[in-house]
Each structure stands twice: as C-alpha cells, then as structure tokens.
Coordinates of N, CA, C and O in Angstrom, one line a residue:
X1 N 13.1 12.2 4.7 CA 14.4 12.9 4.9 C 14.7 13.1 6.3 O 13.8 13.6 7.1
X2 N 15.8 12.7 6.7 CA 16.0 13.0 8.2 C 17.4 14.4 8.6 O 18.4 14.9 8.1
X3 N 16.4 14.6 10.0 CA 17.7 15.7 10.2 C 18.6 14.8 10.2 O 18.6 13.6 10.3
X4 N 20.3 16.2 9.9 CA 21.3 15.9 10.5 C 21.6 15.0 12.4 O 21.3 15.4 13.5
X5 N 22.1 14.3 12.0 CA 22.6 13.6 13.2 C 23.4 14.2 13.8 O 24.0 15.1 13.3
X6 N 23.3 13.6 14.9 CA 24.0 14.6 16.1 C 25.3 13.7 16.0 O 25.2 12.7 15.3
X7 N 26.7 14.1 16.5 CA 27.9 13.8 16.3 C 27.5 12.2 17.2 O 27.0 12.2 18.3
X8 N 27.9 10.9 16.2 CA 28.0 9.7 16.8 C 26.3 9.2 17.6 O 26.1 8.1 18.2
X9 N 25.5 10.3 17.3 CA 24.2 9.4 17.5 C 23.1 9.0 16.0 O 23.7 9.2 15.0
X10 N 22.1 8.6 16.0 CA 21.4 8.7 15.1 C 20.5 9.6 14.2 O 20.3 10.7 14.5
X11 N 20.1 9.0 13.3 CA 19.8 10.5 12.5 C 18.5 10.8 13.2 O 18.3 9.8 13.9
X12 N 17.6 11.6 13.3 CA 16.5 11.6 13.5 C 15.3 12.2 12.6 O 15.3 13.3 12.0
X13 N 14.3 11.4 12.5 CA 13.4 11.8 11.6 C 12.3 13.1 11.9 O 11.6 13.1 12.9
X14 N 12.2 14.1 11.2 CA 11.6 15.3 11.3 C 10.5 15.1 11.4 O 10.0 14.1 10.8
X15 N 9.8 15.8 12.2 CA 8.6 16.1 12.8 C 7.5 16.3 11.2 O 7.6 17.2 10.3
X16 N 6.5 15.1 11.3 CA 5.3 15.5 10.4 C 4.8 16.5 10.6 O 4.7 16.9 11.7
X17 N 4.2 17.4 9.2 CA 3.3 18.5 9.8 C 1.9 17.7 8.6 O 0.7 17.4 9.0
X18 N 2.6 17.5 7.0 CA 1.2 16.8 6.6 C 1.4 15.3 6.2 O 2.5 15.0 5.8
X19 N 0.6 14.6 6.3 CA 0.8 13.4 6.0 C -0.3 12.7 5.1 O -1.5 13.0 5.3
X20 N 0.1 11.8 4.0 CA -1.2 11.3 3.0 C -1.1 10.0 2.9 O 0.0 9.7 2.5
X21 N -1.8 9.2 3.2 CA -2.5 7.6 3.2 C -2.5 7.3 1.5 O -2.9 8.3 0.9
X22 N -2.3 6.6 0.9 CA -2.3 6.3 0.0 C -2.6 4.6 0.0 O -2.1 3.8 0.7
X23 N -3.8 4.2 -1.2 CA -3.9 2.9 -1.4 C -4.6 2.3 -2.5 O -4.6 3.2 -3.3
X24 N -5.1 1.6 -2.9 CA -5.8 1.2 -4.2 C -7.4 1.8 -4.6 O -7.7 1.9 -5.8
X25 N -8.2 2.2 -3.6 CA -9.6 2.5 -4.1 C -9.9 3.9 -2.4 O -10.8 4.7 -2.3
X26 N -9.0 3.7 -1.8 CA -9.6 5.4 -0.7 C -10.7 4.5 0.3 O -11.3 5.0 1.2
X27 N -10.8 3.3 -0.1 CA -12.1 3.1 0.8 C -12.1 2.0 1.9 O -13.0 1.7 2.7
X28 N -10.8 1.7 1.9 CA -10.5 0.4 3.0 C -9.2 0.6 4.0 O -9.3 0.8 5.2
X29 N -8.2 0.6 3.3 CA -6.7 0.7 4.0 C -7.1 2.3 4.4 O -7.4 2.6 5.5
X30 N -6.9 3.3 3.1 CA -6.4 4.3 3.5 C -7.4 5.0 4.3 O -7.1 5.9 5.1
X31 N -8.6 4.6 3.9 CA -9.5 5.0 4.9 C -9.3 5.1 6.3 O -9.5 6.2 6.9
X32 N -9.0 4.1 6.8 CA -8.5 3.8 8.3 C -7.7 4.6 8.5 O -8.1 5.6 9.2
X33 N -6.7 4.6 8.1 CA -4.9 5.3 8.1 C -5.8 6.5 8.5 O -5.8 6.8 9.7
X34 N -6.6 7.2 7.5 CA -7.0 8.8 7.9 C -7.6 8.8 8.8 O -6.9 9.4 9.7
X35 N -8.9 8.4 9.3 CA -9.8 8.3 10.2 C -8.6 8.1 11.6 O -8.6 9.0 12.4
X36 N -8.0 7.4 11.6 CA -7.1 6.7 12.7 C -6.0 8.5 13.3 O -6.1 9.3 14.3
X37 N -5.3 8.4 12.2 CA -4.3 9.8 11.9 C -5.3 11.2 12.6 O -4.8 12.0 13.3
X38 N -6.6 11.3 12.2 CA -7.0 12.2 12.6 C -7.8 12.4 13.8 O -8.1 13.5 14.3
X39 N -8.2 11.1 14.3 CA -8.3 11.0 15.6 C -7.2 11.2 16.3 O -7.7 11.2 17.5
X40 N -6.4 11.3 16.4 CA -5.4 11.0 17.1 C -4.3 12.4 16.9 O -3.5 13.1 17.6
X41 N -4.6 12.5 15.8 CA -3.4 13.9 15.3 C -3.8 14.9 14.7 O -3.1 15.7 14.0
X42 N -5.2 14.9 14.7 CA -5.9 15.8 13.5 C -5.9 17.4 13.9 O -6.1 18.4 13.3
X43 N -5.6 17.2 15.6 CA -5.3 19.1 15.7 C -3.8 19.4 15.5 O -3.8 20.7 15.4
X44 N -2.4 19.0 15.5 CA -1.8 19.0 14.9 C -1.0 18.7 13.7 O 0.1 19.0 13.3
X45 N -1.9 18.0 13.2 CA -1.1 17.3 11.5 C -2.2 17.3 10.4 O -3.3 16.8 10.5
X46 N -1.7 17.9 9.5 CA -2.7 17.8 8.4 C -3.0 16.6 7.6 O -2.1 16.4 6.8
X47 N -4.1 15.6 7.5 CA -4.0 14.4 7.3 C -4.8 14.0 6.2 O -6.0 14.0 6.6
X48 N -4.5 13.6 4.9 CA -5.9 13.1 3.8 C -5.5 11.7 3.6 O -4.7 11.0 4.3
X49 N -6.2 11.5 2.4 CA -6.0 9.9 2.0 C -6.7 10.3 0.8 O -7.5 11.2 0.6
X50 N -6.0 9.1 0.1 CA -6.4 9.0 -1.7 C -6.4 7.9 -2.3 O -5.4 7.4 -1.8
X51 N -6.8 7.1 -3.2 CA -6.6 6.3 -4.1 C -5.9 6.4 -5.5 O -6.0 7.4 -6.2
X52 N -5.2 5.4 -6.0 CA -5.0 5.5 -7.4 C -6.1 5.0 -8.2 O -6.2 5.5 -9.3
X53 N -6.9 4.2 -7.9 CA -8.4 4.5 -8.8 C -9.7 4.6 -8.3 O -10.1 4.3 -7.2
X54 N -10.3 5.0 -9.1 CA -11.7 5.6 -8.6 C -12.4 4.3 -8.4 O -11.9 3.2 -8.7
X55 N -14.1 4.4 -7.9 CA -14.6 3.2 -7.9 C -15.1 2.3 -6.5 O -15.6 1.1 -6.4
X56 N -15.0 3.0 -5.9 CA -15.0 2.5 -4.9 C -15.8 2.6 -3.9 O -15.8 3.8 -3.8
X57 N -16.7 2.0 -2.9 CA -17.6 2.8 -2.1 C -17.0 2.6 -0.9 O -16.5 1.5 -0.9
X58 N -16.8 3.4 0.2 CA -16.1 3.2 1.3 C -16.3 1.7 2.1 O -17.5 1.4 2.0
X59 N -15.7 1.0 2.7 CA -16.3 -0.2 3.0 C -16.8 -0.5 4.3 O -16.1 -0.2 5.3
X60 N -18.3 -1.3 4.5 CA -18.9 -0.7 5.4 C -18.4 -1.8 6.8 O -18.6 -1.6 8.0
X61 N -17.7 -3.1 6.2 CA -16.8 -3.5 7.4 C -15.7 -2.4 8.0 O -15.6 -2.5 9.2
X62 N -15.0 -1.6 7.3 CA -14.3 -0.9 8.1 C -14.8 -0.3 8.9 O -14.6 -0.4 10.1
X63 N -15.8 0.8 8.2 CA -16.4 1.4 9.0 C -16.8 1.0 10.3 O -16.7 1.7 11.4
X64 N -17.6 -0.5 10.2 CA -17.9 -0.6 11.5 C -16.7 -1.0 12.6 O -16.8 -1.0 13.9
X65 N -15.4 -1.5 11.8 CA -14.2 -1.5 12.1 C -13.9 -0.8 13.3 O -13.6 -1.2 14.4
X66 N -14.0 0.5 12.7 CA -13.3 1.5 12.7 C -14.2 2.5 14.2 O -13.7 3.3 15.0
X67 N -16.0 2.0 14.2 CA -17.0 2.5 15.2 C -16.8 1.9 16.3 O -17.0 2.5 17.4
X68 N -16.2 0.7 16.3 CA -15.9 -0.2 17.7 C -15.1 0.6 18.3 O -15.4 0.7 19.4
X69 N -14.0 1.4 18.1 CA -13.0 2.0 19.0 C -13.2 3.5 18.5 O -12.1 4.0 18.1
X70 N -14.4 4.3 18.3 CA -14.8 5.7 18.5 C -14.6 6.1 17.6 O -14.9 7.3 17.6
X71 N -13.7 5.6 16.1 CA -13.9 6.6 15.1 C -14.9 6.9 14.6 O -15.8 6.5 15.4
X72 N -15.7 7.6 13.4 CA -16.8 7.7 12.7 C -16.1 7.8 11.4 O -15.3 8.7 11.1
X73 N -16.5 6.9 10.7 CA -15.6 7.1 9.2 C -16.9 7.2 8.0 O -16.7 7.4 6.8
X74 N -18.2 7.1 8.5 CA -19.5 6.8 8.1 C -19.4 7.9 6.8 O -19.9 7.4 5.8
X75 N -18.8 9.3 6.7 CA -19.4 10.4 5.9 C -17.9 10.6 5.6 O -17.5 11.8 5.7
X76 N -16.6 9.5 5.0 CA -15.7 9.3 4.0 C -16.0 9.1 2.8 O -16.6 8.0 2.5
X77 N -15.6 10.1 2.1 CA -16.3 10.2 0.9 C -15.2 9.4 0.0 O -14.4 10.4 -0.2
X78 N -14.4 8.1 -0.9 CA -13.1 7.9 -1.3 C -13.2 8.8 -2.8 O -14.1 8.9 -3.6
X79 N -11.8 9.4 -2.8 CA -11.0 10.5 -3.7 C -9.7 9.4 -4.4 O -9.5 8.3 -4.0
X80 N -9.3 10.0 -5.2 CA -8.3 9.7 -6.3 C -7.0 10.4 -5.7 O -7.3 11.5 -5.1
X81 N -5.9 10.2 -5.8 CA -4.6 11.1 -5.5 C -5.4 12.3 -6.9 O -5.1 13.5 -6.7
X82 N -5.8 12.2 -7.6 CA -5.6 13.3 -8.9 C -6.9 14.6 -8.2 O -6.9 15.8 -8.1
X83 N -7.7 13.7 -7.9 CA -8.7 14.8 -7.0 C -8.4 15.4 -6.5 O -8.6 16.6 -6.7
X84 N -7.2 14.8 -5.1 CA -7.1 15.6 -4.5 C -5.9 16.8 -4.7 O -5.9 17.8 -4.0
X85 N -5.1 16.5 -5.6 CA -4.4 17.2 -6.3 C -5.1 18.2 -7.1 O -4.4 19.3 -7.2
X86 N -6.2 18.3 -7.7 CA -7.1 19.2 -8.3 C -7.5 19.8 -7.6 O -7.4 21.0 -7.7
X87 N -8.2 19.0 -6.2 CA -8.9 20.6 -4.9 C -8.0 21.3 -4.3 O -8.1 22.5 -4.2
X88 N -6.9 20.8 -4.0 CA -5.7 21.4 -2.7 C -4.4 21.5 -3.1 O -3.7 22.3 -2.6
X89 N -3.8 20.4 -4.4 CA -2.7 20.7 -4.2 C -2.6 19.0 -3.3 O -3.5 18.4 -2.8
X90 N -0.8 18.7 -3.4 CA -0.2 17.6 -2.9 C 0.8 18.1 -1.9 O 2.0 17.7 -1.8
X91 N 0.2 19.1 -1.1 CA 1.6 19.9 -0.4 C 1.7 18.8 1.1 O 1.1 19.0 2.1
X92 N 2.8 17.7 0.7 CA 2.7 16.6 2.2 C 3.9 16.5 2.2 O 4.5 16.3 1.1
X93 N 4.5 16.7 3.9 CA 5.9 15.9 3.3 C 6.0 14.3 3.7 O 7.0 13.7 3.6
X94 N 5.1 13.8 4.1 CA 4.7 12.8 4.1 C 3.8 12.4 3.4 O 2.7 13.0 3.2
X95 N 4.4 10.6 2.7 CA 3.1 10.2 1.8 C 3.1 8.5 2.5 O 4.2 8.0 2.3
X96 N 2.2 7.6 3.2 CA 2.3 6.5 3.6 C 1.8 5.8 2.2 O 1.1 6.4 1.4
X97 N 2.2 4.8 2.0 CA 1.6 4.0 1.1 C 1.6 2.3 1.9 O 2.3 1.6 2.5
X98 N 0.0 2.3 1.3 CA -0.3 0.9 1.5 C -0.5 -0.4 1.5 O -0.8 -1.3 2.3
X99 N -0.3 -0.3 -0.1 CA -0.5 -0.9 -1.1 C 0.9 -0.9 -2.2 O 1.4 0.1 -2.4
X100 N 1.4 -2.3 -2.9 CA 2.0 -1.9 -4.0 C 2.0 -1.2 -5.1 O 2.9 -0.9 -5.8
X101 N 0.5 -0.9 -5.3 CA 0.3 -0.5 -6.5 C 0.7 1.1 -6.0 O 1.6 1.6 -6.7
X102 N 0.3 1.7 -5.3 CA 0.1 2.9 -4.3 C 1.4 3.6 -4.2 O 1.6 4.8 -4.5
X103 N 2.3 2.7 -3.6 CA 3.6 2.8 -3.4 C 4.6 3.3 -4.9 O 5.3 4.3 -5.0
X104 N 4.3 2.3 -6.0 CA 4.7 2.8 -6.9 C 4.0 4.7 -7.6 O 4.7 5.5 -8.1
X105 N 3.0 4.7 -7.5 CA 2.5 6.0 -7.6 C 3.0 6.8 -7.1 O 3.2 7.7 -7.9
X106 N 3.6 7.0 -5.5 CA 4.3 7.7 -5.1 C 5.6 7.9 -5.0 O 6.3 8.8 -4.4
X107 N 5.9 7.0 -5.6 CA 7.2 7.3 -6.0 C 7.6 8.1 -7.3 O 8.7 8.6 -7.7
X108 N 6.0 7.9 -8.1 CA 6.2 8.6 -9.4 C 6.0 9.9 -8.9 O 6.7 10.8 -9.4
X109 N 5.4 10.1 -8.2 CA 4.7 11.9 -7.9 C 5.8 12.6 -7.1 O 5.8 13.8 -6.9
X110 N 7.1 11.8 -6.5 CA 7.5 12.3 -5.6 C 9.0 12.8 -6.8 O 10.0 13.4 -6.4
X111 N 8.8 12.5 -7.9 CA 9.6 13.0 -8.8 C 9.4 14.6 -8.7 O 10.3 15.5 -8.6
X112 N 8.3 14.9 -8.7 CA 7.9 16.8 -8.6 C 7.4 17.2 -7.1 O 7.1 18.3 -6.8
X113 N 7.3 16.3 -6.3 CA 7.3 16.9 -5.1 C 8.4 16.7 -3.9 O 9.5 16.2 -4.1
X114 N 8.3 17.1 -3.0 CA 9.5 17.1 -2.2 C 8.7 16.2 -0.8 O 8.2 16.8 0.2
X115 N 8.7 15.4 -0.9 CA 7.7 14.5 0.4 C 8.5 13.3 0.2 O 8.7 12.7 -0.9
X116 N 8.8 13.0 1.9 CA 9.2 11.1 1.8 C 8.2 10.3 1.7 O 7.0 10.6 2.0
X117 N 8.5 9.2 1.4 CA 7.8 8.3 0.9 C 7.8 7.0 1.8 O 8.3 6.0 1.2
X118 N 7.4 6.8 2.8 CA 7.1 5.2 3.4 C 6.3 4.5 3.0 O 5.1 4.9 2.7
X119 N 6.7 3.0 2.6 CA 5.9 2.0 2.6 C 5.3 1.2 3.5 O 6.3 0.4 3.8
X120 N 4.0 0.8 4.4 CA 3.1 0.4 5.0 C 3.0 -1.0 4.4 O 2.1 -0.9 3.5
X121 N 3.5 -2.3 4.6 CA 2.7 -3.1 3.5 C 1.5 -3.8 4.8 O 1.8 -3.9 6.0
X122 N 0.5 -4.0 4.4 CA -0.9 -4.1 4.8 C -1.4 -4.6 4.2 O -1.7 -4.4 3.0
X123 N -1.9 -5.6 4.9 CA -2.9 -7.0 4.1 C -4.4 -6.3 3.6 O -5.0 -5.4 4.2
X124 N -4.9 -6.8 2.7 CA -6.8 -6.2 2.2 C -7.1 -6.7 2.6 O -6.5 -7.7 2.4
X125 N -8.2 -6.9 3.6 CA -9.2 -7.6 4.4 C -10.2 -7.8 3.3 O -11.1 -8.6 3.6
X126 N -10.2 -7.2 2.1 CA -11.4 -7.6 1.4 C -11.3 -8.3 0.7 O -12.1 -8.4 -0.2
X127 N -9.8 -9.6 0.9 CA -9.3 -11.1 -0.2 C -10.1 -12.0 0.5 O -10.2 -13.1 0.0
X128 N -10.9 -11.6 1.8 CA -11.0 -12.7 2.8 C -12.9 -12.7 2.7 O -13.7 -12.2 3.4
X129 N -13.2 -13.5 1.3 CA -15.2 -13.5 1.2 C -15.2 -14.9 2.4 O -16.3 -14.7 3.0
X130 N -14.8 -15.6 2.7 CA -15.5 -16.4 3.4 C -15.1 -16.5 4.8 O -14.1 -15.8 5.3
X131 N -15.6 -17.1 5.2 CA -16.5 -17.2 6.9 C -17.3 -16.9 7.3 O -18.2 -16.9 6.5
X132 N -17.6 -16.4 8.5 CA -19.2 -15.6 8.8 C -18.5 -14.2 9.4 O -17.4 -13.9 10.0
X133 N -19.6 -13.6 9.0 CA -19.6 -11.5 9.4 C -18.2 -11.8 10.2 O -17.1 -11.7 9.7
X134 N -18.5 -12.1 11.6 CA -17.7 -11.8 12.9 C -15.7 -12.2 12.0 O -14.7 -11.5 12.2
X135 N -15.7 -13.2 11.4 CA -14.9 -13.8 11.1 C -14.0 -13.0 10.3 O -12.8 -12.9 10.5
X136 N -14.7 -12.2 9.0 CA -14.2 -11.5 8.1 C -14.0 -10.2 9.2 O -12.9 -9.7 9.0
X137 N -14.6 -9.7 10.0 CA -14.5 -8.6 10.9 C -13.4 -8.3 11.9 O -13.1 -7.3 12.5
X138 N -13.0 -9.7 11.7 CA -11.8 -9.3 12.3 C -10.0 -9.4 11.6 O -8.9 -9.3 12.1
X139 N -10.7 -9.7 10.2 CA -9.2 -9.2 9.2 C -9.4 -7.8 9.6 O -8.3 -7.2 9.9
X140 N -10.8 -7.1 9.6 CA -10.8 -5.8 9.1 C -10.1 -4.7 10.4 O -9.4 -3.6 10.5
X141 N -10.7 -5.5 11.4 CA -10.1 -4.8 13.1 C -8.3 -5.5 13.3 O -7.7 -5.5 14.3
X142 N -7.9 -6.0 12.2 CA -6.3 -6.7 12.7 C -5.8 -5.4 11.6 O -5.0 -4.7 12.2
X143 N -5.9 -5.0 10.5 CA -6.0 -3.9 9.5 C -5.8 -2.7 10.9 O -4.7 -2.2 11.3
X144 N -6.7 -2.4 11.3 CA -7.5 -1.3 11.9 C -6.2 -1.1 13.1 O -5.5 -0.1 13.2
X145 N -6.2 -2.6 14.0 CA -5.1 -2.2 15.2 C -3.3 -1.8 14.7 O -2.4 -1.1 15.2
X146 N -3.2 -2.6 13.5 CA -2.1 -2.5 12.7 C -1.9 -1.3 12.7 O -1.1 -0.8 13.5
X147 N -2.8 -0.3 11.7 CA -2.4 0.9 11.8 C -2.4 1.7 12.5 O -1.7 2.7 12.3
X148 N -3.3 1.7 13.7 CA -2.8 2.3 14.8 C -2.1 2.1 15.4 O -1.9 3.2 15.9
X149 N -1.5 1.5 15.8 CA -0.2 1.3 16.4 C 1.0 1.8 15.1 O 2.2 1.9 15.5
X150 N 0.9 1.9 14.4 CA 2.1 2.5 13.4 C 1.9 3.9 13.4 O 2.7 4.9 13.5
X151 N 0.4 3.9 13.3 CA 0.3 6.0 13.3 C 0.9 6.4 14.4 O 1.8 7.2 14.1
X152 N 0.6 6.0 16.0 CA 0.6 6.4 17.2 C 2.3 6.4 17.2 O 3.1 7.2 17.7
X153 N 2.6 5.3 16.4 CA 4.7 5.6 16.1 C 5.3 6.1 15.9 O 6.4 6.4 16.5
X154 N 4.5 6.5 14.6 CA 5.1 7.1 13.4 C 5.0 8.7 13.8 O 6.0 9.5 13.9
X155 N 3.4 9.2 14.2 CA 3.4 10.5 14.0 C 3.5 11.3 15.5 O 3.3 12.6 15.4
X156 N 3.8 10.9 16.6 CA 3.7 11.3 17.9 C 4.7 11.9 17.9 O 5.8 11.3 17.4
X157 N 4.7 13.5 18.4 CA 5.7 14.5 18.4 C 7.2 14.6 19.4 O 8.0 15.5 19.3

C-alpha cells in the first residue's frame, strides 16, 4: 500500500517496520532473504521467513553461501508460515514471496491480514545437481547477491 502522493509526483511506498520471506521449504531462498534482511536491517525491521511445507533441512550450500560475505545462517532452524503463525502471530506489513507456490499462499493469508504482498521471482539453486561443488556454488552466491541487492532496495529507510 502506498502513501498518498504528493500533488503531480509519485506515490511513495511506506516505510517497512516487519517484513516476511516467504518460499517453498524455509531452507534456501527464504533463508537468505532473512539472514540477508537481518544483517543489514535487523536493528530496525522486524524480519522472519517461512515455508509453505515442512521438510526441509536448511541447505548447507547456502549456508556457506551466505559465510563468504559474514552472514552466519548455520543455527536457521526452517518453520512453516503455520508455525510461525502459532508462536507470534503474522503481524507483517510486509510479505516477500519467492517462489510461485509461496506467492499464491500469500495472497491467500493476505485475505485476513492487512500486509502487501511482493513477488521476488528467484531461481532454486537446488534444480542445478550437476557440475562440481564450486559450480553449483555459484547458482547459490547469484541467489545470495540477487537478494541483496533487492533487500538493500527494498528496505533502506
């Protein structure tokens, strides 16, 4: 939802206070998105991530993805949107989605909540089994720079 526009300029979009990563399993895309988001914004913006299914163990290419440029994502534990709706509540007015499947979910949830809804489309680095380590490592760091450079966009005050 954007403020009102100023007479003959553009509308402008309101300042994030929470924001939620959303994607297929919590353990690849949206993983990053958070780890990324909360390095970067985590003393001003309240930041989670979720999946729509369970199943998943966080993936340990991101992770190391993600160690090359100082995050630590090692002790992400991946959650369900329904989890985390069970511990906290869905109070975001922001929901990123990363995934199609993801995207549709939040559009269902955003029927009872009041949060906009962006779509992120974002390749899985985990379609990519062949090559060697270094090879697949670097879908996962093209993932990784992607989204930062969108967080650092999207959420800078």
């Amino acid at each position: 939802m954007a403020d009102e526009a100023p007479p003959g300029g553009p509308a402008k979009k309101r300042r994030v206070q929470a924001v939620l990563f959303m994607c297929n399993f919590n353990a690849v895309r949206s993983l990053a998105a958070e780890a990324i988001a909360r390095h970067y914004f985590g003393k001003s913006i309240y930041v989670q991530s979720a999946g729509i299914r369970v199943g998943e163990p966080s993936d340990p290419f991101m992770v190391s993805a993600l160690d090359e440029i100082g995050i630590d994502a090692s002790r992400h534990k991946p959650r369900t949107v329904e989890q985390l709706e069970e511990w906290e509540g869905l109070n975001f007015d922001l929901i990123v989605t990363l995934s199609p499947e993801a995207h549709h979910k939040a559009i269902a949830l955003t029927h009872t909540l009041a949060a906009d809804v962006e779509y992120w489309p974002t390749p899985d680095p985990t379609l990519k089994q062949d090559g060697t380590r270094e090879q697949r490592l670097d879908g996962y760091r093209d993932v990784r720079d992607g989204l930062t450079y969108r967080i650092k966009s999207r959420l800078k005050g």
